PDB file of C-alpha atoms in Angstrom:
ATOM      1  CA  MET A   1     -38.447   4.812 -23.925  1.00 44.00           C
ATOM      2  CA  THR A   2     -37.183   2.192 -21.251  1.00 45.00           C
ATOM      3  CA  THR A   3     -33.382   3.543 -19.189  1.00 50.00           C
ATOM      4  CA  THR A   4     -31.305   1.735 -17.455  1.00 54.00           C
ATOM      5  CA  PRO A   5     -30.814   2.081 -14.255  1.00 65.00           C
ATOM      6  CA  LEU A   6     -27.776   3.009 -13.182  1.00 74.00           C
ATOM      7  CA  SER A   7     -25.154   1.465 -11.107  1.00 91.00           C
ATOM      8  CA  SER A   8     -24.507   2.691  -7.355  1.00 93.00           C
ATOM      9  CA  THR A   9     -20.656   3.389  -8.760  1.00 97.00           C
ATOM     10  CA  ALA A  10     -22.184   5.603 -11.734  1.00 95.00           C
ATOM     11  CA  ALA A  11     -25.052   7.141  -9.559  1.00 95.00           C
ATOM     12  CA  ALA A  12     -22.295   8.519  -6.982  1.00 96.00           C
ATOM     13  CA  ASP A  13     -20.137   9.142 -10.072  1.00 96.00           C
ATOM     14  CA  ALA A  14     -23.044  11.478 -11.476  1.00 95.00           C
ATOM     15  CA  LEU A  15     -22.843  14.109  -8.969  1.00 95.00           C
ATOM     16  CA  ILE A  16     -19.436  15.219  -8.780  1.00 96.00           C
ATOM     17  CA  ASP A  17     -19.321  18.653 -10.002  1.00 96.00           C
ATOM     18  CA  PRO A  18     -18.939  18.287 -13.730  1.00 97.00           C
ATOM     19  CA  ARG A  19     -16.131  20.577 -13.869  1.00 97.00           C
ATOM     20  CA  HIS A  20     -14.165  18.432 -12.070  1.00 98.00           C
ATOM     21  CA  PRO A  21     -10.951  16.703 -13.527  1.00 98.00           C
ATOM     22  CA  PHE A  22     -12.494  13.399 -12.592  1.00 98.00           C
ATOM     23  CA  ALA A  23     -15.692  13.781 -14.201  1.00 98.00           C
ATOM     24  CA  ALA A  24     -13.659  15.179 -17.332  1.00 98.00           C
ATOM     25  CA  HIS A  25     -11.936  11.804 -17.236  1.00 98.00           C
ATOM     26  CA  LEU A  26     -15.466   9.990 -17.276  1.00 98.00           C
ATOM     27  CA  ARG A  27     -16.726  11.891 -20.054  1.00 98.00           C
ATOM     28  CA  HIS A  28     -13.311  10.685 -22.378  1.00 98.00           C
ATOM     29  CA  VAL A  29     -13.631   7.274 -20.923  1.00 98.00           C
ATOM     30  CA  ALA A  30     -17.240   7.385 -22.596  1.00 97.00           C
ATOM     31  CA  ALA A  31     -16.343   8.687 -25.785  1.00 97.00           C
ATOM     32  CA  VAL A  32     -13.391   5.619 -26.298  1.00 97.00           C
ATOM     33  CA  GLU A  33     -15.614   3.438 -24.770  1.00 96.00           C
ATOM     34  CA  ALA A  34     -18.544   4.777 -27.605  1.00 96.00           C
ATOM     35  CA  ALA A  35     -15.708   4.747 -30.005  1.00 96.00           C
ATOM     36  CA  GLY A  36     -15.177   0.950 -29.311  1.00 95.00           C
ATOM     37  CA  PRO A  37     -15.807  -1.790 -26.408  1.00 94.00           C
ATOM     38  CA  HIS A  38     -12.670  -2.466 -24.473  1.00 97.00           C
ATOM     39  CA  ARG A  39     -11.934  -6.315 -26.067  1.00 97.00           C
ATOM     40  CA  SER A  40     -12.181  -8.692 -23.194  1.00 98.00           C
ATOM     41  CA  TRP A  41      -9.858 -11.423 -22.941  1.00 98.00           C
ATOM     42  CA  THR A  42      -9.620 -14.677 -24.350  1.00 98.00           C
ATOM     43  CA  ALA A  43      -7.167 -17.806 -23.995  1.00 97.00           C
ATOM     44  CA  ASP A  44      -5.801 -17.072 -27.266  1.00 97.00           C
ATOM     45  CA  ASP A  45      -4.054 -13.814 -26.186  1.00 97.00           C
ATOM     46  CA  GLY A  46      -2.328 -16.059 -23.297  1.00 97.00           C
ATOM     47  CA  PRO A  47      -1.218 -14.888 -20.192  1.00 98.00           C
ATOM     48  CA  LEU A  48      -1.869 -11.227 -19.201  1.00 98.00           C
ATOM     49  CA  PRO A  49       0.712  -9.531 -17.283  1.00 98.00           C
ATOM     50  CA  ALA A  50       1.364  -8.751 -14.464  1.00 98.00           C
ATOM     51  CA  LEU A  51       1.653  -4.736 -13.251  1.00 98.00           C
ATOM     52  CA  TYR A  52       3.245  -2.805 -10.641  1.00 98.00           C
ATOM     53  CA  LEU A  53       1.339   0.528 -10.477  1.00 98.00           C
ATOM     54  CA  SER A  54       2.453   3.616  -8.240  1.00 98.00           C
ATOM     55  CA  HIS A  55      -1.091   4.139  -7.025  1.00 96.00           C
ATOM     56  CA  GLY A  56      -1.113   8.089  -5.797  1.00 90.00           C
ATOM     57  CA  ALA A  57      -3.974   9.460  -3.373  1.00 93.00           C
ATOM     58  CA  PRO A  58      -7.343  11.488  -3.912  1.00 95.00           C
ATOM     59  CA  PRO A  59      -5.231  14.486  -6.023  1.00 93.00           C
ATOM     60  CA  THR A  60      -4.874  11.763  -8.218  1.00 95.00           C
ATOM     61  CA  PHE A  61      -8.284  12.241  -9.798  1.00 97.00           C
ATOM     62  CA  GLU A  62      -6.786  15.932 -10.044  1.00 96.00           C
ATOM     63  CA  ASP A  63      -4.213  14.953 -12.446  1.00 96.00           C
ATOM     64  CA  GLY A  64      -5.582  15.042 -15.754  1.00 97.00           C
ATOM     65  CA  PRO A  65      -2.456  13.438 -17.843  1.00 97.00           C
ATOM     66  CA  TRP A  66      -1.782  11.466 -15.201  1.00 97.00           C
ATOM     67  CA  MET A  67      -5.584   9.607 -15.299  1.00 98.00           C
ATOM     68  CA  ARG A  68      -5.053   9.373 -19.094  1.00 98.00           C
ATOM     69  CA  GLN A  69      -1.800   7.333 -18.700  1.00 98.00           C
ATOM     70  CA  LEU A  70      -3.492   5.143 -16.126  1.00 98.00           C
ATOM     71  CA  HIS A  71      -6.102   4.384 -18.928  1.00 98.00           C
ATOM     72  CA  ASP A  72      -4.654   3.851 -21.989  1.00 98.00           C
ATOM     73  CA  TRP A  73      -2.437   1.641 -20.223  1.00 98.00           C
ATOM     74  CA  ALA A  74      -5.379  -0.451 -19.020  1.00 98.00           C
ATOM     75  CA  ARG A  75      -7.329  -0.087 -22.517  1.00 98.00           C
ATOM     76  CA  ALA A  76      -3.775  -1.006 -24.239  1.00 98.00           C
ATOM     77  CA  LEU A  77      -4.229  -4.889 -22.473  1.00 98.00           C
ATOM     78  CA  PRO A  78      -7.390  -6.927 -22.947  1.00 98.00           C
ATOM     79  CA  ARG A  79      -9.753  -6.489 -20.457  1.00 98.00           C
ATOM     80  CA  PRO A  80      -9.270  -8.893 -17.471  1.00 98.00           C
ATOM     81  CA  THR A  81     -11.905 -11.604 -16.110  1.00 98.00           C
ATOM     82  CA  ALA A  82     -10.928 -10.440 -12.842  1.00 98.00           C
ATOM     83  CA  VAL A  83      -8.357  -8.501 -10.623  1.00 98.00           C
ATOM     84  CA  LEU A  84      -6.418  -9.467  -7.616  1.00 98.00           C
ATOM     85  CA  ILE A  85      -4.571  -6.624  -5.946  1.00 98.00           C
ATOM     86  CA  VAL A  86      -2.037  -6.525  -3.445  1.00 98.00           C
ATOM     87  CA  SER A  87      -1.935  -2.976  -2.249  1.00 97.00           C
ATOM     88  CA  ALA A  88       0.499  -1.548   0.432  1.00 98.00           C
ATOM     89  CA  HIS A  89      -1.979  -0.160   3.011  1.00 97.00           C
ATOM     90  CA  TRP A  90      -3.026  -3.640   4.012  1.00 97.00           C
ATOM     91  CA  GLU A  91       0.298  -5.503   5.809  1.00 97.00           C
ATOM     92  CA  SER A  92      -1.319  -8.333   7.671  1.00 94.00           C
ATOM     93  CA  ASP A  93       0.738 -11.368   9.770  1.00 90.00           C
ATOM     94  CA  GLY A  94      -1.133 -13.939   7.747  1.00 91.00           C
ATOM     95  CA  LEU A  95      -2.183 -13.938   4.097  1.00 96.00           C
ATOM     96  CA  GLY A  96      -6.084 -12.314   3.785  1.00 97.00           C
ATOM     97  CA  ILE A  97      -8.323 -11.839   1.273  1.00 98.00           C
ATOM     98  CA  THR A  98     -11.119  -8.820   1.269  1.00 97.00           C
ATOM     99  CA  SER A  99     -14.875 -10.148   1.434  1.00 96.00           C
ATOM    100  CA  THR A 100     -16.160 -11.933  -1.222  1.00 96.00           C
ATOM    101  CA  VAL A 101     -19.869 -10.570  -0.203  1.00 95.00           C
ATOM    102  CA  PRO A 102     -20.570  -6.035  -0.852  1.00 91.00           C
ATOM    103  CA  THR A 103     -18.307  -4.101   1.950  1.00 94.00           C
ATOM    104  CA  GLU A 104     -18.031  -0.885   1.875  1.00 95.00           C
ATOM    105  CA  LEU A 105     -14.826   0.853   1.020  1.00 97.00           C
ATOM    106  CA  VAL A 106     -11.834   1.787   3.111  1.00 97.00           C
ATOM    107  CA  TYR A 107     -11.300   5.483   2.867  1.00 97.00           C
ATOM    108  CA  ASP A 108      -8.174   5.206   4.554  1.00 94.00           C
ATOM    109  CA  PHE A 109      -7.056   9.011   4.601  1.00 94.00           C
ATOM    110  CA  GLY A 110      -7.416  11.901   5.721  1.00 92.00           C
ATOM    111  CA  GLY A 111      -8.119  16.130   4.844  1.00 92.00           C
ATOM    112  CA  PHE A 112      -9.209  15.588   1.378  1.00 95.00           C
ATOM    113  CA  ALA A 113     -12.597  17.033  -0.057  1.00 95.00           C
ATOM    114  CA  PRO A 114     -15.950  15.427   0.750  1.00 95.00           C
ATOM    115  CA  MET A 115     -16.600  14.054  -2.584  1.00 96.00           C
ATOM    116  CA  TYR A 116     -13.710  11.623  -2.386  1.00 97.00           C
ATOM    117  CA  TYR A 117     -15.278   9.777   0.900  1.00 97.00           C
ATOM    118  CA  ARG A 118     -18.182   9.578  -1.176  1.00 96.00           C
ATOM    119  CA  MET A 119     -16.760   7.821  -3.980  1.00 97.00           C
ATOM    120  CA  ARG A 120     -18.177   3.952  -4.670  1.00 97.00           C
ATOM    121  CA  TYR A 121     -16.609   1.573  -6.585  1.00 98.00           C
ATOM    122  CA  ASP A 122     -19.206  -1.948  -6.390  1.00 97.00           C
ATOM    123  CA  THR A 123     -17.561  -4.373  -8.452  1.00 97.00           C
ATOM    124  CA  PRO A 124     -19.090  -7.764  -8.908  1.00 97.00           C
ATOM    125  CA  ASP A 125     -19.473 -11.016  -7.452  1.00 97.00           C
ATOM    126  CA  PRO A 126     -15.655 -12.012  -7.052  1.00 97.00           C
ATOM    127  CA  SER A 127     -16.626 -15.407  -5.214  1.00 97.00           C
ATOM    128  CA  ALA A 128     -15.205 -17.352  -8.394  1.00 98.00           C
ATOM    129  CA  LEU A 129     -11.615 -15.239  -8.178  1.00 98.00           C
ATOM    130  CA  ALA A 130     -11.608 -15.959  -4.251  1.00 97.00           C
ATOM    131  CA  GLN A 131     -11.920 -19.915  -5.541  1.00 97.00           C
ATOM    132  CA  GLN A 132      -8.794 -19.453  -7.950  1.00 97.00           C
ATOM    133  CA  VAL A 133      -6.926 -17.920  -5.630  1.00 97.00           C
ATOM    134  CA  LEU A 134      -7.112 -20.816  -3.616  1.00 96.00           C
ATOM    135  CA  SER A 135      -6.767 -22.994  -5.500  1.00 96.00           C
ATOM    136  CA  VAL A 136      -2.742 -21.934  -6.373  1.00 96.00           C
ATOM    137  CA  LEU A 137      -1.621 -22.079  -2.977  1.00 95.00           C
ATOM    138  CA  PRO A 138      -0.298 -24.465  -1.226  1.00 92.00           C
ATOM    139  CA  ALA A 139      -3.474 -26.903   0.241  1.00 87.00           C
ATOM    140  CA  ASP A 140      -1.967 -26.378   3.728  1.00 89.00           C
ATOM    141  CA  GLN A 141      -1.420 -21.855   3.505  1.00 90.00           C
ATOM    142  CA  HIS A 142      -4.799 -20.533   5.186  1.00 91.00           C
ATOM    143  CA  VAL A 143      -6.500 -17.434   3.782  1.00 94.00           C
ATOM    144  CA  TYR A 144      -8.468 -15.526   5.638  1.00 95.00           C
ATOM    145  CA  GLU A 145     -11.380 -13.988   4.350  1.00 96.00           C
ATOM    146  CA  HIS A 146     -11.921 -10.498   5.995  1.00 96.00           C
ATOM    147  CA  ARG A 147     -15.507 -10.493   6.057  1.00 94.00           C
ATOM    148  CA  ASN A 148     -15.754  -6.556   6.967  1.00 94.00           C
ATOM    149  CA  ARG A 149     -13.112  -5.337   5.071  1.00 96.00           C
ATOM    150  CA  GLY A 150     -13.444  -3.235   1.162  1.00 97.00           C
ATOM    151  CA  LEU A 151     -10.905  -2.240  -1.221  1.00 98.00           C
ATOM    152  CA  ASP A 152      -8.398   0.469   0.337  1.00 98.00           C
ATOM    153  CA  HIS A 153      -7.650   3.443  -1.451  1.00 97.00           C
ATOM    154  CA  GLY A 154      -4.051   1.409  -2.854  1.00 98.00           C
ATOM    155  CA  ALA A 155      -6.446  -0.324  -4.930  1.00 98.00           C
ATOM    156  CA  TRP A 156      -9.786   1.516  -5.949  1.00 98.00           C
ATOM    157  CA  LEU A 157      -8.186   4.544  -6.745  1.00 98.00           C
ATOM    158  CA  PRO A 158      -6.068   3.547  -9.752  1.00 98.00           C
ATOM    159  CA  LEU A 159      -8.597   0.282 -10.542  1.00 98.00           C
ATOM    160  CA  LYS A 160     -10.961   3.601 -10.427  1.00 98.00           C
ATOM    161  CA  VAL A 161      -9.082   5.505 -12.869  1.00 98.00           C
ATOM    162  CA  MET A 162      -8.491   2.473 -14.722  1.00 98.00           C
ATOM    163  CA  TYR A 163     -11.678   0.499 -15.181  1.00 98.00           C
ATOM    164  CA  PRO A 164     -14.218   3.285 -14.239  1.00 98.00           C
ATOM    165  CA  ASP A 165     -17.000   1.053 -14.887  1.00 97.00           C
ATOM    166  CA  ALA A 166     -16.671  -0.923 -11.787  1.00 97.00           C
ATOM    167  CA  ASP A 167     -18.213  -4.085 -13.859  1.00 97.00           C
ATOM    168  CA  ILE A 168     -14.383  -6.745 -12.970  1.00 98.00           C
ATOM    169  CA  PRO A 169     -14.216  -8.378  -9.950  1.00 98.00           C
ATOM    170  CA  VAL A 170     -11.579  -7.179  -7.733  1.00 98.00           C
ATOM    171  CA  LEU A 171     -10.393  -9.103  -4.207  1.00 98.00           C
ATOM    172  CA  GLN A 172      -7.175  -7.572  -2.342  1.00 98.00           C
ATOM    173  CA  LEU A 173      -5.058  -9.895  -1.410  1.00 98.00           C
ATOM    174  CA  SER A 174      -3.246  -8.897   2.149  1.00 98.00           C
ATOM    175  CA  LEU A 175       0.573  -7.900   2.021  1.00 97.00           C
ATOM    176  CA  PRO A 176       1.659 -10.700   4.675  1.00 96.00           C
ATOM    177  CA  THR A 177       5.326  -9.854   5.060  1.00 96.00           C
ATOM    178  CA  HIS A 178       8.238  -7.287   3.633  1.00 97.00           C
ATOM    179  CA  ASP A 179      10.624 -10.470   3.348  1.00 97.00           C
ATOM    180  CA  THR A 180      11.295 -10.545  -0.492  1.00 98.00           C
ATOM    181  CA  THR A 181      11.832 -14.219  -1.019  1.00 98.00           C
ATOM    182  CA  THR A 182       9.067 -15.127   0.505  1.00 97.00           C
ATOM    183  CA  LEU A 183       6.840 -12.453  -1.706  1.00 98.00           C
ATOM    184  CA  LEU A 184       8.734 -13.279  -4.674  1.00 98.00           C
ATOM    185  CA  GLY A 185       7.399 -16.815  -3.883  1.00 97.00           C
ATOM    186  CA  LEU A 186       4.082 -15.568  -3.491  1.00 97.00           C
ATOM    187  CA  GLY A 187       3.609 -13.908  -7.079  1.00 98.00           C
ATOM    188  CA  GLU A 188       5.154 -17.187  -8.211  1.00 98.00           C
ATOM    189  CA  ARG A 189       1.867 -19.296  -6.622  1.00 97.00           C
ATOM    190  CA  LEU A 190      -0.343 -16.442  -8.683  1.00 98.00           C
ATOM    191  CA  ARG A 191       0.943 -16.724 -12.487  1.00 98.00           C
ATOM    192  CA  THR A 192      -0.495 -19.415 -13.442  1.00 97.00           C
ATOM    193  CA  LEU A 193      -4.110 -16.631 -12.753  1.00 98.00           C
ATOM    194  CA  ARG A 194      -2.521 -14.541 -15.718  1.00 98.00           C
ATOM    195  CA  GLU A 195      -2.816 -17.985 -17.582  1.00 97.00           C
ATOM    196  CA  GLN A 196      -7.344 -17.445 -16.680  1.00 97.00           C
ATOM    197  CA  GLY A 197      -7.608 -13.348 -17.564  1.00 98.00           C
ATOM    198  CA  VAL A 198      -6.712 -12.505 -14.337  1.00 98.00           C
ATOM    199  CA  LEU A 199      -4.688  -9.285 -13.718  1.00 98.00           C
ATOM    200  CA  VAL A 200      -2.290  -9.421 -10.489  1.00 98.00           C
ATOM    201  CA  ILE A 201      -1.357  -6.009 -10.016  1.00 98.00           C
ATOM    202  CA  GLY A 202       1.383  -4.753  -7.004  1.00 98.00           C
ATOM    203  CA  SER A 203       0.103  -1.557  -5.644  1.00 98.00           C
ATOM    204  CA  GLY A 204       2.763   0.696  -3.958  1.00 98.00           C
ATOM    205  CA  PHE A 205       4.540   4.137  -4.759  1.00 98.00           C
ATOM    206  CA  MET A 206       7.991   3.801  -6.584  1.00 98.00           C
ATOM    207  CA  THR A 207       9.143   6.707  -3.816  1.00 98.00           C
ATOM    208  CA  HIS A 208       6.830   7.427  -0.501  1.00 97.00           C
ATOM    209  CA  GLY A 209       8.905   9.199   1.225  1.00 95.00           C
ATOM    210  CA  LEU A 210       5.872  11.879   2.401  1.00 93.00           C
ATOM    211  CA  PRO A 211       7.609  12.992   5.565  1.00 93.00           C
ATOM    212  CA  PHE A 212      10.453  14.487   3.950  1.00 94.00           C
ATOM    213  CA  ILE A 213       8.519  17.054   1.244  1.00 91.00           C
ATOM    214  CA  ASP A 214       9.179  20.532   1.020  1.00 89.00           C
ATOM    215  CA  TRP A 215       5.624  21.004   0.581  1.00 88.00           C
ATOM    216  CA  SER A 216       6.284  24.927  -0.031  1.00 90.00           C
ATOM    217  CA  ARG A 217       8.009  23.519  -3.450  1.00 92.00           C
ATOM    218  CA  PRO A 218       6.018  20.715  -4.258  1.00 86.00           C
ATOM    219  CA  ASP A 219       7.521  20.615  -7.948  1.00 90.00           C
ATOM    220  CA  VAL A 220      10.666  20.190  -7.209  1.00 94.00           C
ATOM    221  CA  VAL A 221      11.929  16.780  -7.237  1.00 97.00           C
ATOM    222  CA  PRO A 222      14.339  15.893  -4.228  1.00 97.00           C
ATOM    223  CA  GLY A 223      18.054  14.168  -4.692  1.00 97.00           C
ATOM    224  CA  TRP A 224      17.024  10.801  -2.418  1.00 97.00           C
ATOM    225  CA  SER A 225      13.871  10.284  -5.239  1.00 98.00           C
ATOM    226  CA  SER A 226      15.768  11.343  -8.294  1.00 98.00           C
ATOM    227  CA  ASP A 227      18.725   8.562  -7.378  1.00 98.00           C
ATOM    228  CA  PHE A 228      16.410   5.950  -5.947  1.00 98.00           C
ATOM    229  CA  ASP A 229      14.074   6.033  -9.067  1.00 98.00           C
ATOM    230  CA  LEU A 230      17.225   5.852 -11.228  1.00 98.00           C
ATOM    231  CA  TRP A 231      18.711   2.750  -9.235  1.00 98.00           C
ATOM    232  CA  ALA A 232      15.892   0.917  -9.223  1.00 98.00           C
ATOM    233  CA  ALA A 233      14.523   1.876 -13.088  1.00 98.00           C
ATOM    234  CA  ASP A 234      18.484   1.231 -13.791  1.00 98.00           C
ATOM    235  CA  ALA A 235      17.800  -2.576 -12.128  1.00 98.00           C
ATOM    236  CA  LEU A 236      14.571  -2.955 -13.492  1.00 98.00           C
ATOM    237  CA  HIS A 237      16.112  -2.466 -17.213  1.00 97.00           C
ATOM    238  CA  ARG A 238      18.696  -5.254 -16.571  1.00 97.00           C
ATOM    239  CA  GLY A 239      15.920  -7.436 -14.650  1.00 97.00           C
ATOM    240  CA  ASP A 240      18.286  -7.808 -11.847  1.00 98.00           C
ATOM    241  CA  VAL A 241      15.829  -8.880  -9.184  1.00 98.00           C
ATOM    242  CA  GLU A 242      18.935  -9.491  -6.845  1.00 97.00           C
ATOM    243  CA  GLU A 243      20.050  -6.572  -6.522  1.00 98.00           C
ATOM    244  CA  LEU A 244      16.176  -5.100  -6.071  1.00 98.00           C
ATOM    245  CA  ALA A 245      15.697  -7.854  -3.091  1.00 98.00           C
ATOM    246  CA  ARG A 246      19.061  -5.999  -1.016  1.00 98.00           C
ATOM    247  CA  PHE A 247      17.828  -2.958  -1.643  1.00 98.00           C
ATOM    248  CA  ARG A 248      17.997  -2.351   1.934  1.00 97.00           C
ATOM    249  CA  LEU A 249      21.490  -2.468   1.629  1.00 97.00           C
ATOM    250  CA  ARG A 250      22.123  -1.310  -2.463  1.00 97.00           C
ATOM    251  CA  ALA A 251      19.467   1.795  -2.543  1.00 98.00           C
ATOM    252  CA  PRO A 252      20.509   4.992  -2.329  1.00 98.00           C
ATOM    253  CA  GLY A 253      18.112   7.195  -1.007  1.00 97.00           C
ATOM    254  CA  LEU A 254      16.720   4.367   0.949  1.00 97.00           C
ATOM    255  CA  ARG A 255      15.858   6.429   4.448  1.00 97.00           C
ATOM    256  CA  TYR A 256      14.258   9.071   2.722  1.00 98.00           C
ATOM    257  CA  ALA A 257      12.700   7.251  -0.463  1.00 98.00           C
ATOM    258  CA  HIS A 258      10.870   4.512   1.544  1.00 98.00           C
ATOM    259  CA  PRO A 259      11.256   5.572   6.057  1.00 97.00           C
ATOM    260  CA  THR A 260       8.494   2.168   5.586  1.00 97.00           C
ATOM    261  CA  VAL A 261       8.957  -0.175   2.642  1.00 98.00           C
ATOM    262  CA  GLU A 262       5.107  -1.090   2.457  1.00 98.00           C
ATOM    263  CA  HIS A 263       4.925   1.129  -0.752  1.00 98.00           C
ATOM    264  CA  PHE A 264       8.065  -0.783  -2.524  1.00 98.00           C
ATOM    265  CA  THR A 265       7.586  -4.458  -1.889  1.00 98.00           C
ATOM    266  CA  PRO A 266       4.452  -5.121  -3.622  1.00 98.00           C
ATOM    267  CA  LEU A 267       6.792  -4.601  -6.603  1.00 98.00           C
ATOM    268  CA  PHE A 268       7.884  -8.504  -5.322  1.00 98.00           C
ATOM    269  CA  VAL A 269       4.949 -10.051  -5.762  1.00 98.00           C
ATOM    270  CA  THR A 270       4.568  -8.283  -9.333  1.00 98.00           C
ATOM    271  CA  LEU A 271       8.075  -9.811  -9.978  1.00 98.00           C
ATOM    272  CA  GLY A 272       7.096 -12.956  -8.574  1.00 98.00           C
ATOM    273  CA  ALA A 273       4.028 -13.412 -11.091  1.00 98.00           C
ATOM    274  CA  ALA A 274       6.382 -12.874 -14.381  1.00 98.00           C
ATOM    275  CA  THR A 275       7.516 -15.852 -16.874  1.00 96.00           C
ATOM    276  CA  ASP A 276      10.476 -14.583 -16.205  1.00 96.00           C
ATOM    277  CA  PRO A 277      11.296 -12.933 -13.224  1.00 94.00           C
ATOM    278  CA  GLY A 278      14.725 -11.855 -14.738  1.00 94.00           C
ATOM    279  CA  ALA A 279      13.848 -10.313 -17.899  1.00 96.00           C
ATOM    280  CA  PRO A 280      13.354  -6.546 -18.608  1.00 96.00           C
ATOM    281  CA  VAL A 281      10.226  -4.658 -17.463  1.00 98.00           C
ATOM    282  CA  THR A 282       8.257  -2.435 -19.937  1.00 98.00           C
ATOM    283  CA  THR A 283       7.488   0.821 -18.564  1.00 98.00           C
ATOM    284  CA  ALA A 284       4.282   2.128 -19.290  1.00 98.00           C
ATOM    285  CA  ILE A 285       4.441   5.823 -16.718  1.00 98.00           C
ATOM    286  CA  GLU A 286       7.351   7.699 -15.616  1.00 97.00           C
ATOM    287  CA  GLY A 287       7.913  10.608 -13.799  1.00 96.00           C
ATOM    288  CA  PHE A 288       6.986  12.482 -10.703  1.00 97.00           C
ATOM    289  CA  THR A 289       4.534  13.787  -8.658  1.00 95.00           C
ATOM    290  CA  LEU A 290       5.217  16.139  -5.879  1.00 93.00           C
ATOM    291  CA  GLY A 291       8.965  14.759  -5.604  1.00 96.00           C
ATOM    292  CA  LEU A 292       7.754  11.458  -5.774  1.00 97.00           C
ATOM    293  CA  SER A 293       8.340   9.078  -8.429  1.00 98.00           C
ATOM    294  CA  LYS A 294       5.498   7.458 -10.122  1.00 97.00           C
ATOM    295  CA  ARG A 295       7.225   4.720 -12.353  1.00 98.00           C
ATOM    296  CA  SER A 296       4.909   1.706 -13.333  1.00 98.00           C
ATOM    297  CA  PHE A 297       5.528  -0.789 -15.051  1.00 98.00           C
ATOM    298  CA  GLN A 298       4.526  -4.340 -16.401  1.00 98.00           C
ATOM    299  CA  VAL A 299       5.685  -7.472 -16.685  1.00 98.00           C
ATOM    300  CA  ALA A 300       5.309 -10.966 -19.234  1.00 96.00           C
TER     301      ALA A 300
END
């Protein structure tokens, strides 16, 4: 009898305490996969949607219902050929991509249990995806490959929940600006990748006012968080891109919901990648955690 060796990702996951919620999630995923493999995307499916997701932090791995929502969302879509993700945690002056050669993850968080710094997400060679990305950008657009940079937690954390086998090529694209017009244009350039089965994701958090959370009452949703979320939900439902793009002037509670805006602006890459950015979005996840909105959606 022969056994298939574990991947580096699976081997690291096998060391997780079986009582941990993420271990339970992995068992759930294995059972779902055993009942029926995830169907891969084909050209007959048409373009994949583009997603905006609230990515969370290591405690997401302890939130069973949230992990189930993320995984159910991924399973409801055909299995992508590759994933291109823009994360709030990589801002840059120019446009960059993560390494196409094996590189360590970026553990860009602090103060959490040691197990989270031992997690792995070693995905297949994304060189073909890198060429696809370059092919849809302007010829004079310089894109720098950061050979020493792997995926940061805004990318690998949600993807590890959604696609825990780490068997889909992934590249991260930097967030080169917070100018909404430029980001919408970038998303528009990436739109044709959806026709090739690439899942385009903007990864942020719908509200992210961590300095203003009352940690003595983490279940209380602050008014600034709920007000901002309601404003965004209404504009997204109406497909009002202009209203969203004027968030600095229009959004209630902005200085508290987004004291810095990098967790909101990836949304404009997602909207730009939509076939019709002015169409209403389809909400996949809503609600709050630690008082912050985890609203996430997809566009066709």
